[in-house]
Amino acid sequence: MLLGKVKNLEVLHRNTAAMNSIDDIDIQGQEVLLRTDLNLPIEDGEPQKTVRFKRYLETVEELSDRGAKTVVMAHQGRPGRNDFMSLKKHSEILSDSLGNEVEFIPGFFGPELAEAVEDMDEGGVALLENVRFLSEELRNASAEQHAEDIFVKRIAPEFDLYVDDAFSAAHRSHGSMVGFTKKLDSYAGPVMEKELESCGKVRDRFDNGVLVLGGEKPSDLIGILDEMIESVDKVLLGGIPGELALIIEGHDLGEKKQWIEDHGLDSKKGELERVINNYSEKVVLPEDVRTDSGEYRVEEIPDEMTWDIGPETAEKFAEEIRDAESVVMKGPMGAFEEHPEGTRKIVKAMAESDAYTVLGGGHTSSLVQRFNYELEDFSHVSIAGGAFVRYLSGEKLAAVEALR
Ligand code: 3PG
């Protein structure tokens, strides 16, 4: 059955059941705590305006247009990583993009937050400091436990309601993702709703579907395969998962085999082998690859690094995509920064297809911009990485459960 690019109300209902929506309430003049995910790639110290940023800009604009007084809460990086930094710059790019000043609130416990909310006009927007600067935030705990966090208890009374729009962090049972649901009337934001609707469509009803799986981490994909392989027609394996599958099939991947082992990317080799053996009629492997010196059939790979699927594989995968009624892609087909050909061909086939097409995962969603497509060329471009994988793997997401 063709799922099409229209809303499937039955599935939407199942996935967002029992979650309150801000569409159903009047938020004019309401003091809103909005949890977004502004965890952005940082280049030369500057946060990048990715698809994720644009999506949250739309949410903030909507709340502002509807007259809410919005304080945005978000995180950036995590302790110990280079991208763990203040959200001051995020407030500047938000201000530029909105065309209105977004006040930056540097502290959680001082008077600044209460003052900012009190002085805010209807439609006003402010951004709180990186919530992961608070050690309580990162604890994996239940909603009830996080409701007792000092910062949750301190911040909640400043607001009328809590809107969680951070689908891409929804797998984290962190303070700002679950704690406020026990303290304030809580609603799903538009990004959260759209992600659950669109990813739910392919997870729950994936007829005549093709799964395109690539990227760097085969271990991420086993859950998706286990959850979805029964219902899909074909699984096209590229990237490191495709190469690991070739090794399993006994092909000599020369230098790349060693590299995969050295990076621990073969940890789920046994599980991938089980899937390939049990579903050999569905799993399609690369037939040729690209190395530094050229393109080779998989029987003739020289002792060099492999970088991408080869042109015959790309054409074969594109043909499968052209015949499908729904297509999900997670992960590029190779090292797409230097060797974009294989990945570009797959993304092009999806963009030109009338099927229900979903792109997911951090790298994968950035391919839209890289290959000069519009978000509208696909049925859905998910802004999530880990949450997307877990959701398609059938796991419950802590923040979604808390909202319910
Ligand atoms: C993401 O970018 O996937 C989310 O912001 C979650 O980030 P985390 O993996 O650091 O928790």
Coordinates of C-alpha atoms and ligand atoms in Angstrom, one line a residue:
M1 CA 0.0 0.0 0.0
L2 CA 1.3 3.4 -0.9
L3 CA 1.7 5.6 2.2
G4 CA 2.1 8.8 0.1
K5 CA 3.2 12.2 1.3
V6 CA -0.1 12.9 3.0
K7 CA -0.9 12.7 6.7
N8 CA -1.9 9.2 7.9
L9 CA -4.2 10.1 10.7
E10 CA -4.5 6.6 12.1
V11 CA -0.7 6.3 12.6
L12 CA -0.4 9.9 13.8
H13 CA -3.0 9.2 16.4
R14 CA -1.2 6.0 17.6
N15 CA 2.2 7.8 17.9
T16 CA 1.1 11.0 19.6
A17 CA -1.7 9.4 21.6
A18 CA -2.2 11.0 25.0
M19 CA 0.3 13.7 24.4
N20 CA -0.9 17.3 24.8
S21 CA -0.3 19.5 21.8
I22 CA 0.2 23.3 21.9
D23 CA -2.1 23.4 18.8
D24 CA -5.0 22.9 21.2
I25 CA -4.4 25.7 23.7
D26 CA -4.2 29.5 23.8
I27 CA -0.6 30.4 24.7
Q28 CA -0.9 34.1 24.4
G29 CA 0.7 35.8 27.4
Q30 CA 1.7 32.4 28.9
E31 CA 5.1 31.9 30.3
V32 CA 6.5 29.0 28.4
L33 CA 9.6 26.9 29.2
L34 CA 10.5 25.4 25.8
R35 CA 13.0 22.5 25.7
T36 CA 14.7 22.4 22.2
D37 CA 17.7 20.6 20.9
L38 CA 20.2 23.3 19.8
N39 CA 23.1 20.9 20.0
L40 CA 24.8 22.0 16.8
P41 CA 28.0 21.2 14.9
I42 CA 30.7 23.8 15.9
E43 CA 33.1 25.1 13.3
D44 CA 35.9 27.5 14.3
G45 CA 34.0 28.1 17.5
E46 CA 30.7 29.0 15.7
P47 CA 27.5 27.0 15.9
Q48 CA 26.3 26.1 12.5
K49 CA 22.8 26.8 11.2
T50 CA 21.8 23.3 10.2
V51 CA 18.4 21.8 9.5
R52 CA 18.0 21.3 13.2
F53 CA 18.6 25.0 13.9
K54 CA 16.0 26.0 11.2
R55 CA 13.4 23.6 12.7
Y56 CA 13.7 25.2 16.1
L57 CA 13.7 28.7 14.7
E58 CA 10.3 27.8 13.3
T59 CA 9.1 26.6 16.7
V60 CA 10.4 29.8 18.4
E61 CA 8.8 31.9 15.7
E62 CA 5.5 30.1 16.2
L63 CA 5.4 30.6 19.9
S64 CA 6.5 34.3 19.5
D65 CA 3.8 34.9 16.9
R66 CA 1.2 33.4 19.2
G67 CA 2.2 35.8 21.9
A68 CA 3.8 33.5 24.4
K69 CA 6.7 34.6 26.6
T70 CA 9.3 31.9 25.8
V71 CA 12.4 30.9 27.6
V72 CA 14.3 28.4 25.5
M73 CA 16.3 25.6 27.2
A74 CA 18.9 23.5 25.4
H75 CA 22.2 21.8 25.6
Q76 CA 25.4 21.9 23.6
G77 CA 27.9 19.0 23.6
R78 CA 28.7 17.2 26.8
P79 CA 31.5 17.5 29.5
G80 CA 34.8 16.5 28.1
R81 CA 34.0 17.1 24.4
N82 CA 35.3 20.1 22.3
D83 CA 31.8 21.2 21.5
F84 CA 30.8 21.5 25.1
M85 CA 30.3 25.3 25.3
S86 CA 28.1 28.2 26.4
L87 CA 24.9 29.0 24.5
K88 CA 25.8 32.7 24.3
K89 CA 26.6 32.4 20.6
H90 CA 23.4 30.4 20.0
S91 CA 21.5 33.4 21.4
E92 CA 23.2 35.7 18.9
I93 CA 22.4 33.5 15.8
L94 CA 18.9 33.1 17.1
S95 CA 18.6 36.9 17.5
D96 CA 20.0 37.5 13.9
S97 CA 17.7 34.9 12.4
L98 CA 14.6 36.1 14.2
G99 CA 15.3 39.7 13.7
N100 CA 14.5 40.3 17.4
E101 CA 16.8 40.3 20.4
V102 CA 16.9 37.0 22.2
E103 CA 18.2 37.7 25.7
F104 CA 20.8 35.3 27.0
I105 CA 20.3 34.2 30.6
P106 CA 23.7 33.1 31.9
G107 CA 22.6 31.6 35.3
F108 CA 20.0 29.2 36.5
F109 CA 19.8 30.1 40.2
G110 CA 20.4 33.9 40.3
P111 CA 17.7 36.6 39.9
E112 CA 18.3 36.8 36.1
L113 CA 15.8 34.2 35.1
A114 CA 12.9 35.5 37.2
E115 CA 13.7 39.1 36.0
A116 CA 13.8 38.1 32.3
V117 CA 10.5 36.3 32.5
E118 CA 8.9 39.2 34.5
D119 CA 10.1 41.9 32.1
M120 CA 9.3 40.0 28.9
D121 CA 6.7 41.3 26.5
E122 CA 4.3 39.0 24.8
G123 CA 6.1 37.4 21.9
G124 CA 9.5 37.8 23.7
V125 CA 12.2 35.1 23.6
A126 CA 15.2 34.4 25.9
L127 CA 17.7 31.6 25.9
L128 CA 19.0 29.9 29.1
E129 CA 22.7 28.8 29.4
N130 CA 23.7 25.2 28.4
V131 CA 21.6 23.1 30.8
R132 CA 24.4 20.4 30.7
F133 CA 26.5 22.9 32.8
L134 CA 24.4 21.5 35.6
S135 CA 25.6 18.1 36.8
E136 CA 22.1 17.0 37.9
E137 CA 20.9 17.3 34.3
L138 CA 23.0 14.4 33.0
R139 CA 21.9 11.9 35.5
N140 CA 19.9 9.1 34.0
A141 CA 16.9 9.1 36.4
S142 CA 13.2 8.8 36.3
A143 CA 10.8 11.8 35.8
E144 CA 9.9 11.5 39.5
Q145 CA 13.6 11.6 40.6
H146 CA 14.4 14.5 38.3
A147 CA 11.4 16.4 39.5
E148 CA 13.4 16.7 42.8
D149 CA 16.5 18.2 41.1
I150 CA 17.3 21.6 42.6
F151 CA 17.3 23.3 39.2
V152 CA 13.9 21.8 38.3
K153 CA 12.4 22.9 41.6
R154 CA 14.0 26.4 41.2
I155 CA 13.0 27.0 37.5
A156 CA 9.5 25.4 37.3
P157 CA 7.7 28.0 39.4
E158 CA 8.7 30.7 36.9
F159 CA 6.5 29.2 34.2
D160 CA 2.9 28.4 33.3
L161 CA 3.7 25.5 31.1
Y162 CA 6.5 23.3 29.7
V163 CA 6.8 22.4 26.0
D164 CA 9.2 19.6 25.0
D165 CA 10.2 19.9 21.3
A166 CA 13.6 18.1 21.6
F167 CA 12.8 14.9 19.8
S168 CA 16.5 14.4 19.1
A169 CA 17.3 14.2 22.8
A170 CA 14.1 12.3 23.7
H171 CA 16.1 9.1 24.4
R172 CA 17.9 10.8 27.3
S173 CA 16.2 10.6 30.6
H174 CA 17.8 13.8 31.7
G175 CA 16.5 16.5 34.1
S176 CA 15.3 19.0 31.5
M177 CA 13.8 16.3 29.4
V178 CA 11.6 14.5 32.0
G179 CA 11.7 16.4 35.3
F180 CA 9.5 19.4 34.4
T181 CA 6.7 17.1 33.2
K182 CA 6.0 16.4 36.9
K183 CA 5.9 20.1 37.8
L184 CA 4.1 21.9 34.9
D185 CA 1.3 21.3 32.4
S186 CA 3.3 19.7 29.6
Y187 CA 3.0 19.7 25.9
A188 CA 4.7 18.3 22.8
G189 CA 6.1 20.9 20.5
P190 CA 5.7 20.9 16.7
V191 CA 9.1 19.3 15.9
M192 CA 8.4 16.5 18.4
E193 CA 4.9 15.9 16.9
K194 CA 6.1 15.9 13.3
E195 CA 9.1 13.5 14.1
L196 CA 6.9 11.0 15.9
E197 CA 4.3 11.2 13.1
S198 CA 6.8 10.7 10.2
C199 CA 9.2 8.3 11.8
G200 CA 6.1 6.4 13.2
K201 CA 4.7 6.0 9.7
V202 CA 7.8 4.1 8.5
R203 CA 8.3 2.2 11.8
D204 CA 4.7 1.0 12.0
R205 CA 3.7 0.6 8.4
F206 CA 6.6 0.1 6.0
D207 CA 4.9 -1.5 3.0
N208 CA 7.0 -2.1 -0.2
G209 CA 9.8 -0.4 1.7
V210 CA 13.5 -0.1 1.2
L211 CA 15.9 0.5 4.1
V212 CA 19.2 2.1 3.1
L213 CA 21.7 1.7 5.9
G214 CA 25.2 3.1 5.9
G215 CA 27.3 5.3 8.1
E216 CA 30.1 4.3 10.4
K217 CA 28.5 2.2 13.2
P218 CA 27.1 -1.2 12.2
S219 CA 26.3 -1.7 15.9
D220 CA 23.6 1.2 15.7
L221 CA 21.8 -0.7 13.0
I222 CA 21.1 -4.1 14.5
G223 CA 18.1 -2.8 16.5
I224 CA 16.6 -1.2 13.4
L225 CA 17.2 -4.4 11.4
D226 CA 15.6 -6.6 14.0
E227 CA 12.6 -4.3 14.3
M228 CA 11.9 -3.6 10.7
I229 CA 13.4 -6.4 8.4
E230 CA 10.2 -8.5 8.5
S231 CA 8.2 -5.7 7.0
V232 CA 10.7 -4.3 4.4
D233 CA 11.3 -5.7 0.9
K234 CA 15.0 -4.8 0.7
V235 CA 17.8 -3.6 2.9
L236 CA 20.6 -1.9 1.0
L237 CA 23.9 -1.9 2.9
G238 CA 26.6 0.6 2.2
G239 CA 29.2 2.5 4.3
I240 CA 31.0 0.5 7.0
P241 CA 28.0 -1.8 7.5
G242 CA 28.2 -2.8 3.8
E243 CA 31.9 -3.4 4.1
L244 CA 31.5 -5.5 7.3
A245 CA 28.9 -7.5 5.4
L246 CA 31.4 -8.1 2.6
I247 CA 34.0 -9.3 5.1
I248 CA 31.3 -11.7 6.5
E249 CA 30.7 -13.0 3.0
G250 CA 34.4 -13.8 2.7
H251 CA 35.6 -10.9 0.5
D252 CA 39.1 -9.6 1.0
L253 CA 38.8 -5.9 2.0
G254 CA 42.6 -5.5 2.4
E255 CA 43.5 -2.4 4.4
K256 CA 39.9 -1.6 5.3
K257 CA 39.4 -4.9 7.2
Q258 CA 42.2 -4.0 9.5
W259 CA 40.9 -0.5 9.9
I260 CA 37.4 -1.7 10.8
E261 CA 38.9 -4.1 13.4
D262 CA 41.3 -1.4 14.8
H263 CA 38.3 0.9 15.4
G264 CA 36.2 -1.7 17.0
L265 CA 33.5 -1.4 14.3
D266 CA 33.1 -5.2 14.0
S267 CA 31.8 -5.6 17.5
K268 CA 28.3 -6.7 16.2
K269 CA 29.7 -8.8 13.4
G270 CA 27.9 -11.9 14.7
E271 CA 24.6 -10.2 14.8
L272 CA 24.9 -8.8 11.4
E273 CA 25.9 -12.2 10.1
R274 CA 22.7 -13.6 11.6
V275 CA 20.6 -11.0 9.8
I276 CA 22.4 -11.6 6.5
N277 CA 22.0 -15.4 6.7
N278 CA 18.3 -15.3 7.8
Y279 CA 17.3 -12.7 5.3
S280 CA 19.6 -13.3 2.4
E281 CA 16.8 -12.6 -0.1
K282 CA 16.3 -9.1 1.3
V283 CA 19.8 -7.9 2.1
V284 CA 21.6 -6.4 -0.9
L285 CA 25.4 -5.9 -0.6
P286 CA 27.8 -3.7 -2.6
E287 CA 29.0 -5.3 -5.8
D288 CA 31.8 -2.8 -6.4
V289 CA 33.7 -0.2 -4.3
R290 CA 35.8 2.9 -4.8
T291 CA 39.4 3.0 -3.5
D292 CA 42.1 5.6 -3.9
S293 CA 43.2 4.1 -7.2
G294 CA 39.8 3.5 -8.8
E295 CA 36.7 1.4 -8.8
Y296 CA 36.8 -2.4 -8.3
R297 CA 34.5 -5.3 -8.3
V298 CA 34.3 -6.7 -4.7
E299 CA 36.2 -9.9 -5.8
E300 CA 39.1 -7.7 -6.9
I301 CA 39.7 -5.1 -4.2
P302 CA 43.4 -4.1 -4.0
D303 CA 45.2 -3.8 -0.7
E304 CA 44.0 -0.1 -0.2
M305 CA 41.4 1.7 1.8
T306 CA 37.9 1.6 0.4
W307 CA 36.0 4.9 0.5
D308 CA 32.6 4.5 -1.1
I309 CA 30.3 2.1 -2.9
G310 CA 31.2 1.8 -6.6
P311 CA 29.1 3.1 -9.6
E312 CA 27.4 -0.2 -10.4
T313 CA 26.3 -0.6 -6.8
A314 CA 25.0 3.0 -6.7
E315 CA 23.0 2.4 -9.8
K316 CA 21.6 -0.9 -8.5
F317 CA 20.6 0.8 -5.2
A318 CA 19.0 3.7 -7.0
E319 CA 16.9 1.3 -9.1
E320 CA 15.6 -0.4 -5.9
I321 CA 14.8 3.0 -4.5
R322 CA 12.9 4.0 -7.7
D323 CA 10.8 0.9 -7.4
A324 CA 9.9 1.3 -3.7
E325 CA 6.9 2.9 -2.1
S326 CA 8.7 4.0 1.0
V327 CA 12.4 4.5 1.6
V328 CA 14.3 5.2 4.8
M329 CA 18.0 6.2 4.7
K330 CA 20.3 6.2 7.7
G331 CA 23.9 6.9 7.2
P332 CA 25.9 7.8 4.1
M333 CA 27.3 5.2 1.7
G334 CA 30.9 6.1 2.3
A335 CA 33.3 8.9 3.3
F336 CA 31.1 11.4 1.6
E337 CA 33.1 14.6 2.3
E338 CA 35.9 13.4 0.0
H339 CA 34.0 10.7 -2.0
P340 CA 30.4 11.9 -2.4
E341 CA 29.5 10.0 -5.6
G342 CA 27.7 6.9 -4.2
T343 CA 25.9 8.8 -1.5
R344 CA 24.9 11.6 -3.9
K345 CA 23.3 9.1 -6.3
I346 CA 21.2 7.5 -3.5
V347 CA 20.0 10.9 -2.1
K348 CA 19.2 12.0 -5.7
A349 CA 17.1 8.8 -6.3
M350 CA 15.2 9.5 -3.1
A351 CA 14.6 13.2 -3.9
E352 CA 13.3 12.3 -7.3
S353 CA 11.1 9.5 -6.1
D354 CA 7.3 9.7 -5.4
A355 CA 7.7 7.3 -2.5
Y356 CA 7.4 8.2 1.2
T357 CA 11.0 9.1 1.9
V358 CA 12.7 9.6 5.2
L359 CA 16.3 10.7 5.9
G360 CA 17.5 10.3 9.4
G361 CA 20.7 10.6 11.5
G362 CA 23.0 13.5 12.0
H363 CA 25.2 13.0 8.9
T364 CA 22.3 11.9 6.8
S365 CA 20.2 15.0 7.3
S366 CA 23.2 17.2 6.5
L367 CA 23.3 15.6 3.0
V368 CA 20.2 17.6 2.0
Q369 CA 22.2 20.9 2.2
R370 CA 25.4 19.3 0.9
F371 CA 23.8 18.1 -2.3
N372 CA 21.7 21.2 -2.7
Y373 CA 18.3 19.7 -2.2
E374 CA 15.4 21.3 -0.3
L375 CA 13.8 19.7 2.7
E376 CA 10.6 19.6 0.7
D377 CA 12.2 17.1 -1.7
F378 CA 11.8 14.4 1.0
S379 CA 8.7 13.4 2.9
H380 CA 10.6 13.9 6.1
V381 CA 14.2 14.8 7.2
S382 CA 14.7 13.8 10.8
I383 CA 16.9 16.0 12.9
A384 CA 17.7 13.2 15.2
G385 CA 20.6 10.7 15.4
G386 CA 20.5 8.5 18.5
A387 CA 16.7 9.1 19.1
F388 CA 15.9 8.2 15.4
V389 CA 17.8 5.0 15.7
R390 CA 16.2 4.0 19.0
Y391 CA 12.7 5.0 17.8
L392 CA 13.1 2.9 14.6
S393 CA 14.5 0.1 16.8
G394 CA 11.2 0.0 18.7
E395 CA 12.6 1.4 21.9
K396 CA 10.6 3.7 24.1
L397 CA 11.9 7.2 24.4
A398 CA 12.1 8.5 27.9
A399 CA 10.9 12.1 27.2
V400 CA 8.0 10.8 25.0
E401 CA 6.9 8.5 27.8
A402 CA 7.1 11.4 30.3
L403 CA 5.0 13.6 28.1
R404 CA 2.4 10.9 27.9
Ligands
3PG1 C1 21.9 14.7 19.6 O1 22.6 15.5 19.0 O2 21.8 13.5 19.1 C2 21.2 15.0 20.9 O3 21.4 16.4 21.1 C3 21.7 14.2 22.0 O4 23.0 14.4 22.3 P1 23.9 13.4 23.2 O5 24.1 12.2 22.4 O6 25.1 14.2 23.6 O7 23.0 13.1 24.4

